[in-house]
Amino acid sequence: MNKTVLITGATSGIGLACARKFAENGDRLVLTGRNEARLDEIRQELTGKGTKVITLAYDVRDREKAKKLVSELPDAWQEIDVLVNNAGLALGLEPEYEGSLDDWEAMIDTNIKGLLTMTRLVVPGMVARNRGHIINIGSVAGDAAYAGGNVYCATKAAVKALSDGLRIDVADTALRVTNLKPGLVETNFSNTRFHGDKERASNVYKGIKPLTGDDIADVAVFAANAPEHVQIAEVLILATHQASGSVIVRK
């Protein structure tokens, strides 16, 4: 059965990869992101391949706009089957006592509050229908802090706790909750973290073959299509030469 899949942060990286993979799976998509022009490009790309797509341009930090746009989805699109809470970012790699308050606020408001906003807007309908799947994009950083990761690691630890808590809350329903925890994935992630310093960002992936957005999207689609009695609760996905958030062998 084809599903209606809502993906946040769908204009690049893991979010865009998820959009393409769910489209290949025959699902229809509600894609959100801050860059309206980029959303339009992606919509044209996917609709050209036969996928039904609606785009919603907003920042997940803007709770009122998120609420307005999600509530205004056409009636035929109101029943979201899969919510992929992907929107998130890391900013800075300074020691905690030297970090930017603005960076911290952006990470907390996006990675935690944005995820909660979308969960609050979409999951009640899933509960009422007794059908749905929430896929949160966490991180290996949520398992243990690494040097300079402090607040970002804390936000991803929160994603794990929120995923676990939601799974408990819906255990009496047919809903499923999955927390995907990628390690090194080569996307725009590091470029954002280092505020556009491309050289510093590229060094993150030197000497190791990192994961791609497609690698993570493959797992998301697999989890969403597991048999109804199977709940893939948590998956840690690492590059072959990465053992944890802080142990990486470069060659």
PDB file of C-alpha atoms in Angstrom:
ATOM      1  CA  MET A   1       0.000   0.000   0.000  1.00  0.00           C
ATOM      2  CA  ASN A   2       1.386   3.392  -0.991  1.00  0.00           C
ATOM      3  CA  LYS A   3       1.877   5.821   1.874  1.00  0.00           C
ATOM      4  CA  THR A   4       1.731   9.565   2.445  1.00  0.00           C
ATOM      5  CA  VAL A   5       5.140  10.538   3.796  1.00  0.00           C
ATOM      6  CA  LEU A   6       5.938  13.918   5.370  1.00  0.00           C
ATOM      7  CA  ILE A   7       9.659  14.739   5.458  1.00  0.00           C
ATOM      8  CA  THR A   8      11.086  17.811   7.186  1.00  0.00           C
ATOM      9  CA  GLY A   9      14.317  19.394   6.010  1.00  0.00           C
ATOM     10  CA  ALA A  10      13.840  17.827   2.588  1.00  0.00           C
ATOM     11  CA  THR A  11      15.885  20.241   0.474  1.00  0.00           C
ATOM     12  CA  SER A  12      19.276  18.557   0.933  1.00  0.00           C
ATOM     13  CA  GLY A  13      21.229  15.732   2.537  1.00  0.00           C
ATOM     14  CA  ILE A  14      19.387  12.917   4.269  1.00  0.00           C
ATOM     15  CA  GLY A  15      16.015  14.614   3.843  1.00  0.00           C
ATOM     16  CA  LEU A  16      16.368  14.901   0.079  1.00  0.00           C
ATOM     17  CA  ALA A  17      17.666  11.337  -0.146  1.00  0.00           C
ATOM     18  CA  CYS A  18      14.627  10.151   1.821  1.00  0.00           C
ATOM     19  CA  ALA A  19      12.336  12.055  -0.554  1.00  0.00           C
ATOM     20  CA  ARG A  20      13.866  10.335  -3.571  1.00  0.00           C
ATOM     21  CA  LYS A  21      13.891   6.871  -1.986  1.00  0.00           C
ATOM     22  CA  PHE A  22      10.287   7.059  -0.761  1.00  0.00           C
ATOM     23  CA  ALA A  23       9.317   8.318  -4.224  1.00  0.00           C
ATOM     24  CA  GLU A  24      11.012   5.268  -5.766  1.00  0.00           C
ATOM     25  CA  ASN A  25       8.978   3.183  -3.333  1.00  0.00           C
ATOM     26  CA  GLY A  26       5.785   4.565  -4.881  1.00  0.00           C
ATOM     27  CA  ASP A  27       4.800   6.801  -1.977  1.00  0.00           C
ATOM     28  CA  ARG A  28       3.479  10.342  -2.216  1.00  0.00           C
ATOM     29  CA  LEU A  29       5.293  13.113  -0.421  1.00  0.00           C
ATOM     30  CA  VAL A  30       4.782  16.208   1.686  1.00  0.00           C
ATOM     31  CA  LEU A  31       8.159  17.935   1.701  1.00  0.00           C
ATOM     32  CA  THR A  32       9.090  20.798   4.006  1.00  0.00           C
ATOM     33  CA  GLY A  33      12.074  23.112   4.147  1.00  0.00           C
ATOM     34  CA  ARG A  34      13.102  26.729   4.431  1.00  0.00           C
ATOM     35  CA  ASN A  35      14.189  27.199   0.803  1.00  0.00           C
ATOM     36  CA  GLU A  36      11.025  27.560  -1.258  1.00  0.00           C
ATOM     37  CA  ALA A  37      12.862  27.754  -4.588  1.00  0.00           C
ATOM     38  CA  ARG A  38      14.761  24.544  -3.854  1.00  0.00           C
ATOM     39  CA  LEU A  39      11.538  22.817  -2.780  1.00  0.00           C
ATOM     40  CA  ASP A  40       9.981  23.794  -6.098  1.00  0.00           C
ATOM     41  CA  GLU A  41      12.938  22.293  -7.989  1.00  0.00           C
ATOM     42  CA  ILE A  42      12.644  19.030  -6.070  1.00  0.00           C
ATOM     43  CA  ARG A  43       8.886  18.915  -6.586  1.00  0.00           C
ATOM     44  CA  GLN A  44       9.369  19.341 -10.339  1.00  0.00           C
ATOM     45  CA  GLU A  45      12.058  16.643 -10.368  1.00  0.00           C
ATOM     46  CA  LEU A  46       9.914  14.097  -8.551  1.00  0.00           C
ATOM     47  CA  THR A  47       6.593  14.898 -10.190  1.00  0.00           C
ATOM     48  CA  GLY A  48       8.370  14.492 -13.517  1.00  0.00           C
ATOM     49  CA  LYS A  49       8.965  10.897 -12.483  1.00  0.00           C
ATOM     50  CA  GLY A  50       5.330  10.337 -11.560  1.00  0.00           C
ATOM     51  CA  THR A  51       5.413  11.056  -7.818  1.00  0.00           C
ATOM     52  CA  LYS A  52       2.674  13.143  -6.218  1.00  0.00           C
ATOM     53  CA  VAL A  53       4.305  15.920  -4.172  1.00  0.00           C
ATOM     54  CA  ILE A  54       3.156  18.823  -2.019  1.00  0.00           C
ATOM     55  CA  THR A  55       5.729  21.272  -0.671  1.00  0.00           C
ATOM     56  CA  LEU A  56       5.456  23.434   2.452  1.00  0.00           C
ATOM     57  CA  ALA A  57       8.016  26.215   2.840  1.00  0.00           C
ATOM     58  CA  TYR A  58       8.661  27.027   6.497  1.00  0.00           C
ATOM     59  CA  ASP A  59      11.225  26.730   9.257  1.00  0.00           C
ATOM     60  CA  VAL A  60      10.373  24.041  11.830  1.00  0.00           C
ATOM     61  CA  ARG A  61      11.329  26.594  14.495  1.00  0.00           C
ATOM     62  CA  ASP A  62       8.266  28.631  13.471  1.00  0.00           C
ATOM     63  CA  ARG A  63       5.587  26.741  15.363  1.00  0.00           C
ATOM     64  CA  GLU A  64       2.653  28.864  14.238  1.00  0.00           C
ATOM     65  CA  LYS A  65       3.534  28.687  10.550  1.00  0.00           C
ATOM     66  CA  ALA A  66       4.101  24.940  10.813  1.00  0.00           C
ATOM     67  CA  LYS A  67       0.699  24.545  12.446  1.00  0.00           C
ATOM     68  CA  LYS A  68      -0.996  26.698   9.798  1.00  0.00           C
ATOM     69  CA  LEU A  69       0.549  24.987   6.773  1.00  0.00           C
ATOM     70  CA  VAL A  70       0.089  21.432   8.043  1.00  0.00           C
ATOM     71  CA  SER A  71      -3.544  22.132   8.966  1.00  0.00           C
ATOM     72  CA  GLU A  72      -4.160  23.557   5.483  1.00  0.00           C
ATOM     73  CA  LEU A  73      -3.086  20.411   3.650  1.00  0.00           C
ATOM     74  CA  PRO A  74      -5.859  19.252   1.289  1.00  0.00           C
ATOM     75  CA  ASP A  75      -8.274  16.783   2.874  1.00  0.00           C
ATOM     76  CA  ALA A  76      -6.911  13.942   0.761  1.00  0.00           C
ATOM     77  CA  TRP A  77      -3.434  14.603   2.188  1.00  0.00           C
ATOM     78  CA  GLN A  78      -4.352  14.987   5.852  1.00  0.00           C
ATOM     79  CA  GLU A  79      -3.702  11.350   6.730  1.00  0.00           C
ATOM     80  CA  ILE A  80       0.070  11.204   7.126  1.00  0.00           C
ATOM     81  CA  ASP A  81       1.306   7.605   7.267  1.00  0.00           C
ATOM     82  CA  VAL A  82       5.013   8.283   7.851  1.00  0.00           C
ATOM     83  CA  LEU A  83       6.571  11.316   9.530  1.00  0.00           C
ATOM     84  CA  VAL A  84      10.310  11.680   8.967  1.00  0.00           C
ATOM     85  CA  ASN A  85      11.638  14.195  11.492  1.00  0.00           C
ATOM     86  CA  ASN A  86      14.848  14.996   9.655  1.00  0.00           C
ATOM     87  CA  ALA A  87      15.280  18.784   9.959  1.00  0.00           C
ATOM     88  CA  GLY A  88      18.328  19.437  12.115  1.00  0.00           C
ATOM     89  CA  LEU A  89      21.776  20.948  12.177  1.00  0.00           C
ATOM     90  CA  ALA A  90      25.046  21.296  14.055  1.00  0.00           C
ATOM     91  CA  LEU A  91      26.698  24.660  14.554  1.00  0.00           C
ATOM     92  CA  GLY A  92      30.222  25.206  15.832  1.00  0.00           C
ATOM     93  CA  LEU A  93      32.757  22.897  17.434  1.00  0.00           C
ATOM     94  CA  GLU A  94      33.966  25.103  20.282  1.00  0.00           C
ATOM     95  CA  PRO A  95      34.393  24.037  23.898  1.00  0.00           C
ATOM     96  CA  GLU A  96      31.156  24.416  25.833  1.00  0.00           C
ATOM     97  CA  TYR A  97      32.497  27.377  27.792  1.00  0.00           C
ATOM     98  CA  GLU A  98      33.277  29.240  24.554  1.00  0.00           C
ATOM     99  CA  GLY A  99      30.231  28.331  22.462  1.00  0.00           C
ATOM    100  CA  SER A 100      27.860  30.723  20.739  1.00  0.00           C
ATOM    101  CA  LEU A 101      24.546  31.259  22.490  1.00  0.00           C
ATOM    102  CA  ASP A 102      22.930  31.906  19.120  1.00  0.00           C
ATOM    103  CA  ASP A 103      24.275  28.600  17.765  1.00  0.00           C
ATOM    104  CA  TRP A 104      23.008  26.765  20.818  1.00  0.00           C
ATOM    105  CA  GLU A 105      19.559  28.286  20.479  1.00  0.00           C
ATOM    106  CA  ALA A 106      19.344  27.397  16.780  1.00  0.00           C
ATOM    107  CA  MET A 107      20.296  23.764  17.472  1.00  0.00           C
ATOM    108  CA  ILE A 108      17.909  23.367  20.402  1.00  0.00           C
ATOM    109  CA  ASP A 109      15.033  25.073  18.608  1.00  0.00           C
ATOM    110  CA  THR A 110      15.513  23.022  15.423  1.00  0.00           C
ATOM    111  CA  ASN A 111      16.711  19.623  16.620  1.00  0.00           C
ATOM    112  CA  ILE A 112      14.474  19.338  19.674  1.00  0.00           C
ATOM    113  CA  LYS A 113      11.628  21.858  19.555  1.00  0.00           C
ATOM    114  CA  GLY A 114      11.111  21.495  15.802  1.00  0.00           C
ATOM    115  CA  LEU A 115      10.880  17.719  16.142  1.00  0.00           C
ATOM    116  CA  LEU A 116       8.403  18.114  18.994  1.00  0.00           C
ATOM    117  CA  THR A 117       6.287  20.574  17.015  1.00  0.00           C
ATOM    118  CA  MET A 118       5.949  18.188  14.083  1.00  0.00           C
ATOM    119  CA  THR A 119       5.292  15.240  16.383  1.00  0.00           C
ATOM    120  CA  ARG A 120       2.528  17.183  18.144  1.00  0.00           C
ATOM    121  CA  LEU A 121       0.951  18.243  14.852  1.00  0.00           C
ATOM    122  CA  VAL A 122       1.009  14.882  13.062  1.00  0.00           C
ATOM    123  CA  VAL A 123       0.939  12.054  15.609  1.00  0.00           C
ATOM    124  CA  PRO A 124      -2.535  12.686  17.120  1.00  0.00           C
ATOM    125  CA  GLY A 125      -4.048  11.883  13.721  1.00  0.00           C
ATOM    126  CA  MET A 126      -2.003   8.703  13.552  1.00  0.00           C
ATOM    127  CA  VAL A 127      -3.250   7.672  16.990  1.00  0.00           C
ATOM    128  CA  ALA A 128      -6.865   8.374  16.000  1.00  0.00           C
ATOM    129  CA  ARG A 129      -6.449   6.198  12.890  1.00  0.00           C
ATOM    130  CA  ASN A 130      -4.383   3.604  14.781  1.00  0.00           C
ATOM    131  CA  ARG A 131      -1.875   3.692  11.933  1.00  0.00           C
ATOM    132  CA  GLY A 132       1.418   5.469  11.418  1.00  0.00           C
ATOM    133  CA  HIS A 133       5.175   5.506  11.702  1.00  0.00           C
ATOM    134  CA  ILE A 134       7.463   8.185  13.117  1.00  0.00           C
ATOM    135  CA  ILE A 135      11.085   8.088  11.946  1.00  0.00           C
ATOM    136  CA  ASN A 136      13.387  10.443  13.850  1.00  0.00           C
ATOM    137  CA  ILE A 137      16.828  11.183  12.478  1.00  0.00           C
ATOM    138  CA  GLY A 138      19.069  11.071  15.516  1.00  0.00           C
ATOM    139  CA  SER A 139      22.835  10.561  15.537  1.00  0.00           C
ATOM    140  CA  VAL A 140      25.666   8.508  16.957  1.00  0.00           C
ATOM    141  CA  ALA A 141      26.365  11.816  18.747  1.00  0.00           C
ATOM    142  CA  GLY A 142      23.339  11.097  20.921  1.00  0.00           C
ATOM    143  CA  ASP A 143      25.053   8.030  22.418  1.00  0.00           C
ATOM    144  CA  ALA A 144      28.121   9.787  23.801  1.00  0.00           C
ATOM    145  CA  ALA A 145      29.568  13.280  23.627  1.00  0.00           C
ATOM    146  CA  TYR A 146      32.695  14.008  21.605  1.00  0.00           C
ATOM    147  CA  ALA A 147      35.132  16.902  21.794  1.00  0.00           C
ATOM    148  CA  GLY A 148      33.403  20.121  20.804  1.00  0.00           C
ATOM    149  CA  GLY A 149      30.072  18.376  20.276  1.00  0.00           C
ATOM    150  CA  ASN A 150      28.565  19.310  23.661  1.00  0.00           C
ATOM    151  CA  VAL A 151      25.234  21.002  22.804  1.00  0.00           C
ATOM    152  CA  TYR A 152      24.746  19.221  19.474  1.00  0.00           C
ATOM    153  CA  CYS A 153      25.324  15.874  21.209  1.00  0.00           C
ATOM    154  CA  ALA A 154      22.839  16.905  23.882  1.00  0.00           C
ATOM    155  CA  THR A 155      20.183  17.627  21.257  1.00  0.00           C
ATOM    156  CA  LYS A 156      20.658  14.221  19.670  1.00  0.00           C
ATOM    157  CA  ALA A 157      20.558  12.538  23.082  1.00  0.00           C
ATOM    158  CA  ALA A 158      17.220  14.307  23.447  1.00  0.00           C
ATOM    159  CA  VAL A 159      16.073  12.835  20.127  1.00  0.00           C
ATOM    160  CA  LYS A 160      16.833   9.372  21.493  1.00  0.00           C
ATOM    161  CA  ALA A 161      14.950  10.066  24.729  1.00  0.00           C
ATOM    162  CA  LEU A 162      11.992  11.571  22.865  1.00  0.00           C
ATOM    163  CA  SER A 163      11.883   8.615  20.475  1.00  0.00           C
ATOM    164  CA  ASP A 164      11.965   6.157  23.361  1.00  0.00           C
ATOM    165  CA  GLY A 165       9.325   8.132  25.262  1.00  0.00           C
ATOM    166  CA  LEU A 166       6.991   8.336  22.280  1.00  0.00           C
ATOM    167  CA  ARG A 167       7.408   4.608  21.629  1.00  0.00           C
ATOM    168  CA  ILE A 168       6.258   3.970  25.188  1.00  0.00           C
ATOM    169  CA  ASP A 169       3.348   6.387  24.818  1.00  0.00           C
ATOM    170  CA  VAL A 170       2.016   4.649  21.686  1.00  0.00           C
ATOM    171  CA  ALA A 171       2.765   1.071  22.715  1.00  0.00           C
ATOM    172  CA  ASP A 172      -0.970   0.379  23.046  1.00  0.00           C
ATOM    173  CA  THR A 173      -1.509   1.388  19.411  1.00  0.00           C
ATOM    174  CA  ALA A 174      -0.292   0.064  16.056  1.00  0.00           C
ATOM    175  CA  LEU A 175       2.067   3.038  15.648  1.00  0.00           C
ATOM    176  CA  ARG A 176       5.794   2.458  15.292  1.00  0.00           C
ATOM    177  CA  VAL A 177       8.705   4.722  16.247  1.00  0.00           C
ATOM    178  CA  THR A 178      12.185   4.467  14.771  1.00  0.00           C
ATOM    179  CA  ASN A 179      15.312   6.379  15.760  1.00  0.00           C
ATOM    180  CA  LEU A 180      17.997   6.320  13.049  1.00  0.00           C
ATOM    181  CA  LYS A 181      21.473   7.202  14.341  1.00  0.00           C
ATOM    182  CA  PRO A 182      23.945   7.939  11.540  1.00  0.00           C
ATOM    183  CA  GLY A 183      27.657   8.458  11.988  1.00  0.00           C
ATOM    184  CA  LEU A 184      29.701  10.344   9.382  1.00  0.00           C
ATOM    185  CA  VAL A 185      27.445  11.219   6.455  1.00  0.00           C
ATOM    186  CA  GLU A 186      28.836  13.406   3.704  1.00  0.00           C
ATOM    187  CA  THR A 187      26.185  16.076   3.171  1.00  0.00           C
ATOM    188  CA  ASN A 188      26.067  19.836   3.719  1.00  0.00           C
ATOM    189  CA  PHE A 189      26.147  19.068   7.468  1.00  0.00           C
ATOM    190  CA  SER A 190      29.772  20.013   8.103  1.00  0.00           C
ATOM    191  CA  ASN A 191      29.629  23.058   5.845  1.00  0.00           C
ATOM    192  CA  THR A 192      26.739  24.313   7.984  1.00  0.00           C
ATOM    193  CA  ARG A 193      28.544  23.436  11.206  1.00  0.00           C
ATOM    194  CA  PHE A 194      31.564  25.507  10.188  1.00  0.00           C
ATOM    195  CA  HIS A 195      29.468  28.408   8.892  1.00  0.00           C
ATOM    196  CA  GLY A 196      30.452  27.930   5.241  1.00  0.00           C
ATOM    197  CA  ASP A 197      34.151  27.114   5.737  1.00  0.00           C
ATOM    198  CA  LYS A 198      34.325  24.512   2.944  1.00  0.00           C
ATOM    199  CA  GLU A 199      37.961  23.575   3.534  1.00  0.00           C
ATOM    200  CA  ARG A 200      37.374  22.841   7.201  1.00  0.00           C
ATOM    201  CA  ALA A 201      34.212  20.943   6.325  1.00  0.00           C
ATOM    202  CA  SER A 202      35.961  18.770   3.737  1.00  0.00           C
ATOM    203  CA  ASN A 203      38.591  17.757   6.302  1.00  0.00           C
ATOM    204  CA  VAL A 204      35.889  15.983   8.313  1.00  0.00           C
ATOM    205  CA  TYR A 205      35.684  13.292   5.623  1.00  0.00           C
ATOM    206  CA  LYS A 206      39.349  12.978   4.684  1.00  0.00           C
ATOM    207  CA  GLY A 207      40.871   9.512   4.868  1.00  0.00           C
ATOM    208  CA  ILE A 208      37.571   7.665   5.261  1.00  0.00           C
ATOM    209  CA  LYS A 209      34.714   6.727   2.964  1.00  0.00           C
ATOM    210  CA  PRO A 210      31.722   8.267   4.736  1.00  0.00           C
ATOM    211  CA  LEU A 211      28.082   7.314   4.504  1.00  0.00           C
ATOM    212  CA  THR A 212      25.807   9.034   2.021  1.00  0.00           C
ATOM    213  CA  GLY A 213      22.306  10.358   2.445  1.00  0.00           C
ATOM    214  CA  ASP A 214      21.121   7.437   0.323  1.00  0.00           C
ATOM    215  CA  ASP A 215      22.550   4.974   2.854  1.00  0.00           C
ATOM    216  CA  ILE A 216      20.390   6.444   5.594  1.00  0.00           C
ATOM    217  CA  ALA A 217      17.342   6.784   3.357  1.00  0.00           C
ATOM    218  CA  ASP A 218      17.589   3.092   2.449  1.00  0.00           C
ATOM    219  CA  VAL A 219      17.271   2.201   6.135  1.00  0.00           C
ATOM    220  CA  ALA A 220      14.351   4.618   6.601  1.00  0.00           C
ATOM    221  CA  VAL A 221      12.415   3.067   3.703  1.00  0.00           C
ATOM    222  CA  PHE A 222      13.230  -0.444   4.943  1.00  0.00           C
ATOM    223  CA  ALA A 223      11.931   0.382   8.440  1.00  0.00           C
ATOM    224  CA  ALA A 224       8.758   1.946   7.048  1.00  0.00           C
ATOM    225  CA  ASN A 225       8.039  -1.158   4.989  1.00  0.00           C
ATOM    226  CA  ALA A 226       8.740  -3.800   7.613  1.00  0.00           C
ATOM    227  CA  PRO A 227       5.804  -6.104   8.419  1.00  0.00           C
ATOM    228  CA  GLU A 228       3.205  -4.471  10.655  1.00  0.00           C
ATOM    229  CA  HIS A 229       4.215  -6.554  13.668  1.00  0.00           C
ATOM    230  CA  VAL A 230       7.884  -5.495  13.326  1.00  0.00           C
ATOM    231  CA  GLN A 231       9.047  -2.265  14.936  1.00  0.00           C
ATOM    232  CA  ILE A 232      12.616  -1.321  14.081  1.00  0.00           C
ATOM    233  CA  ALA A 233      13.128   0.800  17.147  1.00  0.00           C
ATOM    234  CA  GLU A 234      16.692   2.021  16.702  1.00  0.00           C
ATOM    235  CA  VAL A 235      19.457   1.644  14.127  1.00  0.00           C
ATOM    236  CA  LEU A 236      23.071   2.812  14.487  1.00  0.00           C
ATOM    237  CA  ILE A 237      24.578   3.295  11.033  1.00  0.00           C
ATOM    238  CA  LEU A 238      28.322   3.878  10.769  1.00  0.00           C
ATOM    239  CA  ALA A 239      30.943   3.987   8.054  1.00  0.00           C
ATOM    240  CA  THR A 240      33.056   0.829   8.067  1.00  0.00           C
ATOM    241  CA  HIS A 241      36.092   2.557   9.616  1.00  0.00           C
ATOM    242  CA  GLN A 242      34.072   4.462  12.226  1.00  0.00           C
ATOM    243  CA  ALA A 243      33.580   2.638  15.500  1.00  0.00           C
ATOM    244  CA  SER A 244      31.796   5.374  17.492  1.00  0.00           C
ATOM    245  CA  GLY A 245      31.238   9.089  17.477  1.00  0.00           C
ATOM    246  CA  SER A 246      34.869   9.709  18.401  1.00  0.00           C
ATOM    247  CA  VAL A 247      36.747   6.664  17.038  1.00  0.00           C
ATOM    248  CA  ILE A 248      37.445   7.076  13.332  1.00  0.00           C
ATOM    249  CA  VAL A 249      40.333   5.378  11.506  1.00  0.00           C
ATOM    250  CA  ARG A 250      41.549   7.432   8.576  1.00  0.00           C
ATOM    251  CA  LYS A 251      43.743   5.888   5.874  1.00  0.00           C
TER     252      LYS A 251
END
